[in-house]
Amino acid sequence: MPPRGRAVRRLTRPDPAARSRGGQRFLLVGLVLAGAYSLFPVWWLIVASTKDRVGLYQSNGLWFSGMHLWDNLHQVFTYEDGIFLRWTANSFLYAGVGSLGGTLIALATGYGLARFDFPGRGVVFAAVVGSFLIPIALLTLPLYLLFSAIGLVDTPWAMLIPCLINPFSVYLAKVYTEATIPFELLEAARIDGAGELRIFFSIVLRMMTTGGATVFLLAFVNTWNAFFLPLTVLRGEENWTLNLGLYNWSGKRLESGIDVTSLVLTGALLSIIPMAIMMVAMRRYWRTGVTLGALK
């Protein structure tokens, strides 16, 4: 029994549940702030695309001032004889065809590095890792000189060929192959008489759907947003991408006195729609692929 008149001091331990709730609130606040920071430019772009020239300069930049979106869309699609549609088709060509071909080449290369033993494999893989550490801006001038020497400057091939070779995609494909393609399955297919090409197209590609979708999505977004490479290797307007064409429009406001700011903003809003659709359509593959790569 404790002595009378003397208070008993009890030790209290911190509640783990309370600490967990505090950490969750802190994480939630951080996510909300990061989301608001990411969506703020998109909101401003949507609002600006609905304004005419007067509302764009004289109204609040974060709220609507009249609805002129359809007029702006009509001007975008008809300005300079509808050159915006040609730029959109070019972007789909470079990003779609180039990324699809680059994904197939990356999957085949990654599969070969992961599941075939040949002399110099370690050197080849080291060269692949070292290649994607080099910024693309440093390779643009050598690519221009090479394409100029063989007559490919200002042609679609000047954009497609660099898209077909992506060392980072090869690295991702190797990681996915090691995580999803067991040696035993390949040996069983060879024992059954399947050739290497049949194994790759009938077994490997089907099992690497998630990895291939992730590689394709990364390549598509990277090519769609490319600017410095098309600026260097493309000259004629008929071969430009959306980014390069919108950049040219924004320069006309300063050079010739024509105010096409509303067209540039509306075109920029249209240019992000394909990427948003691509991300939503492939979100299941994207989440699974990123998780698999992180575990590896």
GROMACS .gro file of C-alpha atoms in nm:
model
  296
    1MET     CA    1   0.000   0.000   0.000
    2PRO     CA    2   0.139   0.344  -0.083
    3PRO     CA    3   0.193   0.584   0.210
    4ARG     CA    4  -0.091   0.821   0.292
    5GLY     CA    5  -0.069   1.177   0.170
    6ARG     CA    6   0.170   1.093  -0.105
    7ALA     CA    7   0.042   1.106  -0.464
    8VAL     CA    8   0.099   0.809  -0.681
    9ARG     CA    9   0.256   0.894  -1.018
   10ARG     CA   10   0.154   0.673  -1.303
   11LEU     CA   11   0.355   0.638  -1.620
   12THR     CA   12   0.150   0.687  -1.934
   13ARG     CA   13   0.260   0.542  -2.263
   14PRO     CA   14   0.187   0.718  -2.590
   15ASP     CA   15  -0.104   0.570  -2.778
   16PRO     CA   16   0.020   0.404  -3.103
   17ALA     CA   17  -0.321   0.458  -3.262
   18ALA     CA   18  -0.304   0.831  -3.192
   19ARG     CA   19   0.041   0.854  -3.344
   20SER     CA   20  -0.079   0.662  -3.647
   21ARG     CA   21  -0.375   0.898  -3.693
   22GLY     CA   22  -0.142   1.197  -3.664
   23GLY     CA   23   0.088   1.054  -3.931
   24GLN     CA   24  -0.207   0.983  -4.159
   25ARG     CA   25  -0.334   1.341  -4.122
   26PHE     CA   26   0.011   1.477  -4.202
   27LEU     CA   27   0.036   1.252  -4.507
   28LEU     CA   28  -0.313   1.351  -4.620
   29VAL     CA   29  -0.232   1.722  -4.594
   30GLY     CA   30   0.087   1.667  -4.792
   31LEU     CA   31  -0.097   1.477  -5.064
   32VAL     CA   32  -0.365   1.748  -5.087
   33LEU     CA   33  -0.102   2.020  -5.123
   34ALA     CA   34   0.091   1.821  -5.383
   35GLY     CA   35  -0.230   1.752  -5.576
   36ALA     CA   36  -0.331   2.117  -5.568
   37TYR     CA   37   0.016   2.220  -5.685
   38SER     CA   38  -0.002   1.970  -5.975
   39LEU     CA   39  -0.357   2.059  -6.081
   40PHE     CA   40  -0.317   2.438  -6.053
   41PRO     CA   41  -0.157   2.483  -6.401
   42VAL     CA   42  -0.421   2.259  -6.558
   43TRP     CA   43  -0.701   2.460  -6.397
   44TRP     CA   44  -0.545   2.786  -6.516
   45LEU     CA   45  -0.513   2.644  -6.868
   46ILE     CA   46  -0.878   2.534  -6.874
   47VAL     CA   47  -0.997   2.875  -6.755
   48ALA     CA   48  -0.773   3.064  -6.998
   49SER     CA   49  -0.893   2.853  -7.291
   50THR     CA   50  -1.251   2.974  -7.239
   51LYS     CA   51  -1.166   3.344  -7.269
   52ASP     CA   52  -1.133   3.579  -7.559
   53ARG     CA   53  -0.846   3.821  -7.597
   54VAL     CA   54  -1.006   4.092  -7.380
   55GLY     CA   55  -1.101   3.853  -7.100
   56LEU     CA   56  -0.759   3.694  -7.108
   57TYR     CA   57  -0.583   4.020  -7.024
   58GLN     CA   58  -0.842   4.204  -6.816
   59SER     CA   59  -1.014   3.941  -6.599
   60ASN     CA   60  -0.912   3.723  -6.309
   61GLY     CA   61  -0.676   3.455  -6.434
   62LEU     CA   62  -0.818   3.186  -6.206
   63TRP     CA   63  -1.186   3.222  -6.290
   64PHE     CA   64  -1.407   3.229  -6.596
   65SER     CA   65  -1.498   3.544  -6.785
   66GLY     CA   66  -1.742   3.448  -7.057
   67MET     CA   67  -1.750   3.122  -7.250
   68HIS     CA   68  -1.555   3.150  -7.575
   69LEU     CA   69  -1.416   2.797  -7.583
   70TRP     CA   70  -1.600   2.695  -7.901
   71ASP     CA   71  -1.484   3.008  -8.082
   72ASN     CA   72  -1.126   2.938  -7.976
   73LEU     CA   73  -1.153   2.576  -8.092
   74HIS     CA   74  -1.287   2.688  -8.428
   75GLN     CA   75  -0.998   2.930  -8.470
   76VAL     CA   76  -0.743   2.666  -8.371
   77PHE     CA   77  -0.872   2.417  -8.628
   78THR     CA   78  -0.903   2.674  -8.908
   79TYR     CA   79  -0.598   2.896  -8.846
   80GLU     CA   80  -0.341   2.867  -9.127
   81ASP     CA   81  -0.562   2.624  -9.321
   82GLY     CA   82  -0.594   2.380  -9.030
   83ILE     CA   83  -0.223   2.319  -8.979
   84PHE     CA   84  -0.299   2.226  -8.617
   85LEU     CA   85  -0.460   1.899  -8.732
   86ARG     CA   86  -0.148   1.815  -8.934
   87TRP     CA   87   0.070   1.875  -8.627
   88THR     CA   88  -0.160   1.653  -8.422
   89ALA     CA   89  -0.132   1.373  -8.678
   90ASN     CA   90   0.247   1.409  -8.680
   91SER     CA   91   0.260   1.384  -8.301
   92PHE     CA   92   0.048   1.069  -8.307
   93LEU     CA   93   0.272   0.924  -8.577
   94TYR     CA   94   0.596   0.993  -8.391
   95ALA     CA   95   0.467   0.902  -8.045
   96GLY     CA   96   0.245   0.611  -8.147
   97VAL     CA   97   0.444   0.430  -8.414
   98GLY     CA   98   0.781   0.520  -8.265
   99SER     CA   99   0.684   0.411  -7.914
  100LEU     CA  100   0.523   0.089  -8.037
  101GLY     CA  101   0.830  -0.008  -8.238
  102GLY     CA  102   1.061   0.101  -7.958
  103THR     CA  103   0.865  -0.107  -7.707
  104LEU     CA  104   0.894  -0.420  -7.923
  105ILE     CA  105   1.269  -0.369  -7.967
  106ALA     CA  106   1.316  -0.296  -7.596
  107LEU     CA  107   1.125  -0.609  -7.490
  108ALA     CA  108   1.326  -0.826  -7.727
  109THR     CA  109   1.655  -0.674  -7.612
  110GLY     CA  110   1.566  -0.693  -7.244
  111TYR     CA  111   1.456  -1.055  -7.285
  112GLY     CA  112   1.784  -1.140  -7.455
  113LEU     CA  113   1.992  -0.975  -7.183
  114ALA     CA  114   1.795  -1.143  -6.905
  115ARG     CA  115   1.755  -1.496  -7.035
  116PHE     CA  116   2.048  -1.562  -7.273
  117ASP     CA  117   2.407  -1.615  -7.171
  118PHE     CA  118   2.655  -1.488  -7.429
  119PRO     CA  119   3.007  -1.342  -7.419
  120GLY     CA  120   3.009  -0.974  -7.330
  121ARG     CA  121   2.660  -0.965  -7.181
  122GLY     CA  122   2.781  -0.772  -6.879
  123VAL     CA  123   2.955  -0.517  -7.102
  124VAL     CA  124   2.641  -0.473  -7.313
  125PHE     CA  125   2.425  -0.422  -7.006
  126ALA     CA  126   2.675  -0.172  -6.863
  127ALA     CA  127   2.663   0.017  -7.192
  128VAL     CA  128   2.281   0.021  -7.178
  129VAL     CA  129   2.281   0.160  -6.823
  130GLY     CA  130   2.543   0.419  -6.911
  131SER     CA  131   2.352   0.524  -7.223
  132PHE     CA  132   2.031   0.627  -7.050
  133LEU     CA  133   2.234   0.833  -6.801
  134ILE     CA  134   2.337   1.064  -7.088
  135PRO     CA  135   2.090   1.353  -7.138
  136ILE     CA  136   1.912   1.345  -7.474
  137ALA     CA  137   2.010   1.708  -7.532
  138LEU     CA  138   2.375   1.603  -7.561
  139LEU     CA  139   2.285   1.353  -7.834
  140THR     CA  140   2.071   1.588  -8.041
  141LEU     CA  141   2.357   1.758  -8.227
  142PRO     CA  142   2.531   1.428  -8.319
  143LEU     CA  143   2.196   1.293  -8.437
  144TYR     CA  144   2.144   1.602  -8.652
  145LEU     CA  145   2.488   1.568  -8.809
  146LEU     CA  146   2.428   1.198  -8.877
  147PHE     CA  147   2.083   1.252  -9.027
  148SER     CA  148   2.211   1.544  -9.232
  149ALA     CA  149   2.485   1.326  -9.379
  150ILE     CA  150   2.240   1.056  -9.490
  151GLY     CA  151   1.962   1.293  -9.597
  152LEU     CA  152   1.704   1.227  -9.325
  153VAL     CA  153   1.676   1.580  -9.186
  154ASP     CA  154   1.322   1.721  -9.209
  155THR     CA  155   1.169   1.377  -9.263
  156PRO     CA  156   0.957   1.165  -9.027
  157TRP     CA  157   1.247   0.920  -8.996
  158ALA     CA  158   1.448   1.183  -8.811
  159MET     CA  159   1.194   1.151  -8.527
  160LEU     CA  160   1.106   0.783  -8.560
  161ILE     CA  161   1.458   0.637  -8.553
  162PRO     CA  162   1.555   0.793  -8.215
  163CYS     CA  163   1.222   0.673  -8.073
  164LEU     CA  164   1.303   0.314  -8.168
  165ILE     CA  165   1.618   0.310  -7.954
  166ASN     CA  166   1.559   0.378  -7.584
  167PRO     CA  167   1.816   0.235  -7.339
  168PHE     CA  168   1.597   0.304  -7.037
  169SER     CA  169   1.316   0.098  -7.190
  170VAL     CA  170   1.565  -0.185  -7.243
  171TYR     CA  171   1.661  -0.169  -6.876
  172LEU     CA  172   1.295  -0.182  -6.768
  173ALA     CA  173   1.229  -0.473  -7.002
  174LYS     CA  174   1.522  -0.666  -6.855
  175VAL     CA  175   1.390  -0.607  -6.502
  176TYR     CA  176   1.039  -0.722  -6.597
  177THR     CA  177   1.174  -1.029  -6.776
  178GLU     CA  178   1.375  -1.139  -6.473
  179ALA     CA  179   1.068  -1.098  -6.252
  180THR     CA  180   0.807  -1.268  -6.472
  181ILE     CA  181   0.972  -1.516  -6.713
  182PRO     CA  182   1.108  -1.829  -6.539
  183PHE     CA  183   1.384  -2.036  -6.697
  184GLU     CA  184   1.181  -2.353  -6.650
  185LEU     CA  185   0.902  -2.228  -6.877
  186LEU     CA  186   1.145  -2.147  -7.155
  187GLU     CA  187   1.317  -2.484  -7.125
  188ALA     CA  188   0.979  -2.662  -7.138
  189ALA     CA  189   0.889  -2.473  -7.456
  190ARG     CA  190   1.223  -2.567  -7.617
  191ILE     CA  191   1.174  -2.932  -7.524
  192ASP     CA  192   0.833  -2.922  -7.694
  193GLY     CA  193   1.007  -2.807  -8.012
  194ALA     CA  194   0.923  -2.435  -8.010
  195GLY     CA  195   1.174  -2.205  -8.177
  196GLU     CA  196   1.310  -1.891  -8.018
  197LEU     CA  197   1.093  -1.659  -8.225
  198ARG     CA  198   0.780  -1.855  -8.142
  199ILE     CA  199   0.874  -1.855  -7.773
  200PHE     CA  200   0.920  -1.479  -7.777
  201PHE     CA  201   0.601  -1.389  -7.963
  202SER     CA  202   0.374  -1.659  -7.819
  203ILE     CA  203   0.493  -1.677  -7.457
  204VAL     CA  204   0.722  -1.392  -7.357
  205LEU     CA  205   0.518  -1.106  -7.504
  206ARG     CA  206   0.196  -1.237  -7.351
  207MET     CA  207   0.352  -1.269  -7.008
  208MET     CA  208   0.509  -0.924  -7.032
  209THR     CA  209   0.188  -0.736  -7.111
  210THR     CA  210   0.218  -0.526  -6.796
  211GLY     CA  211   0.583  -0.444  -6.850
  212GLY     CA  212   0.528  -0.371  -7.218
  213ALA     CA  213   0.238  -0.138  -7.142
  214THR     CA  214   0.451   0.051  -6.890
  215VAL     CA  215   0.741   0.083  -7.133
  216PHE     CA  216   0.505   0.198  -7.410
  217LEU     CA  217   0.338   0.456  -7.188
  218LEU     CA  218   0.668   0.606  -7.075
  219ALA     CA  219   0.797   0.618  -7.431
  220PHE     CA  220   0.472   0.770  -7.561
  221VAL     CA  221   0.470   1.050  -7.303
  222ASN     CA  222   0.840   1.120  -7.357
  223THR     CA  223   0.802   1.142  -7.736
  224TRP     CA  224   0.480   1.343  -7.720
  225ASN     CA  225   0.647   1.604  -7.497
  226ALA     CA  226   0.973   1.612  -7.694
  227PHE     CA  227   1.078   1.960  -7.802
  228PHE     CA  228   1.452   1.999  -7.851
  229LEU     CA  229   1.490   1.705  -8.090
  230PRO     CA  230   1.208   1.809  -8.330
  231LEU     CA  231   1.328   2.169  -8.308
  232THR     CA  232   1.667   2.054  -8.437
  233VAL     CA  233   1.582   1.793  -8.701
  234LEU     CA  234   1.250   1.925  -8.840
  235ARG     CA  235   1.234   2.237  -9.056
  236GLY     CA  236   0.915   2.242  -9.262
  237GLU     CA  237   0.586   2.314  -9.087
  238GLU     CA  238   0.422   2.006  -9.239
  239ASN     CA  239   0.650   1.780  -9.029
  240TRP     CA  240   0.632   1.968  -8.699
  241THR     CA  241   0.493   1.827  -8.377
  242LEU     CA  242   0.226   1.996  -8.165
  243ASN     CA  243   0.479   2.137  -7.921
  244LEU     CA  244   0.691   2.283  -8.197
  245GLY     CA  245   0.390   2.427  -8.378
  246LEU     CA  246   0.250   2.592  -8.066
  247TYR     CA  247   0.593   2.734  -7.993
  248ASN     CA  248   0.596   2.886  -8.341
  249TRP     CA  249   0.252   3.039  -8.285
  250SER     CA  250   0.360   3.194  -7.956
  251GLY     CA  251   0.657   3.355  -8.132
  252LYS     CA  252   0.434   3.516  -8.394
  253ARG     CA  253   0.272   3.735  -8.131
  254LEU     CA  254   0.609   3.895  -8.069
  255GLU     CA  255   0.741   3.899  -8.424
  256SER     CA  256   0.449   4.004  -8.643
  257GLY     CA  257   0.216   4.170  -8.392
  258ILE     CA  258  -0.053   3.903  -8.430
  259ASP     CA  259  -0.198   3.809  -8.091
  260VAL     CA  260  -0.261   3.435  -8.104
  261THR     CA  261  -0.229   3.377  -7.730
  262SER     CA  262  -0.579   3.233  -7.707
  263LEU     CA  263  -0.498   2.989  -7.987
  264VAL     CA  264  -0.178   2.880  -7.813
  265LEU     CA  265  -0.354   2.821  -7.483
  266THR     CA  266  -0.643   2.632  -7.643
  267GLY     CA  267  -0.400   2.424  -7.846
  268ALA     CA  268  -0.199   2.347  -7.532
  269LEU     CA  269  -0.518   2.228  -7.362
  270LEU     CA  270  -0.594   2.000  -7.657
  271SER     CA  271  -0.239   1.865  -7.657
  272ILE     CA  272  -0.267   1.723  -7.304
  273ILE     CA  273  -0.594   1.537  -7.372
  274PRO     CA  274  -0.431   1.238  -7.553
  275MET     CA  275  -0.186   1.186  -7.267
  276ALA     CA  276  -0.465   1.207  -7.010
  277ILE     CA  277  -0.667   0.949  -7.204
  278MET     CA  278  -0.362   0.726  -7.233
  279MET     CA  279  -0.292   0.745  -6.860
  280VAL     CA  280  -0.653   0.666  -6.768
  281ALA     CA  281  -0.681   0.381  -7.017
  282MET     CA  282  -0.358   0.216  -6.904
  283ARG     CA  283  -0.365   0.299  -6.535
  284ARG     CA  284  -0.405  -0.066  -6.437
  285TYR     CA  285  -0.092  -0.169  -6.627
  286TRP     CA  286   0.089   0.141  -6.506
  287ARG     CA  287   0.026   0.074  -6.135
  288THR     CA  288   0.115  -0.293  -6.163
  289GLY     CA  289   0.426  -0.224  -6.367
  290VAL     CA  290   0.557   0.043  -6.132
  291THR     CA  291   0.497  -0.184  -5.832
  292LEU     CA  292   0.676  -0.473  -5.999
  293GLY     CA  293   0.973  -0.255  -6.087
  294ALA     CA  294   0.991  -0.118  -5.732
  295LEU     CA  295   0.988  -0.469  -5.580
  296LYS     CA  296   1.259  -0.579  -5.818
   0.00000   0.00000   0.00000
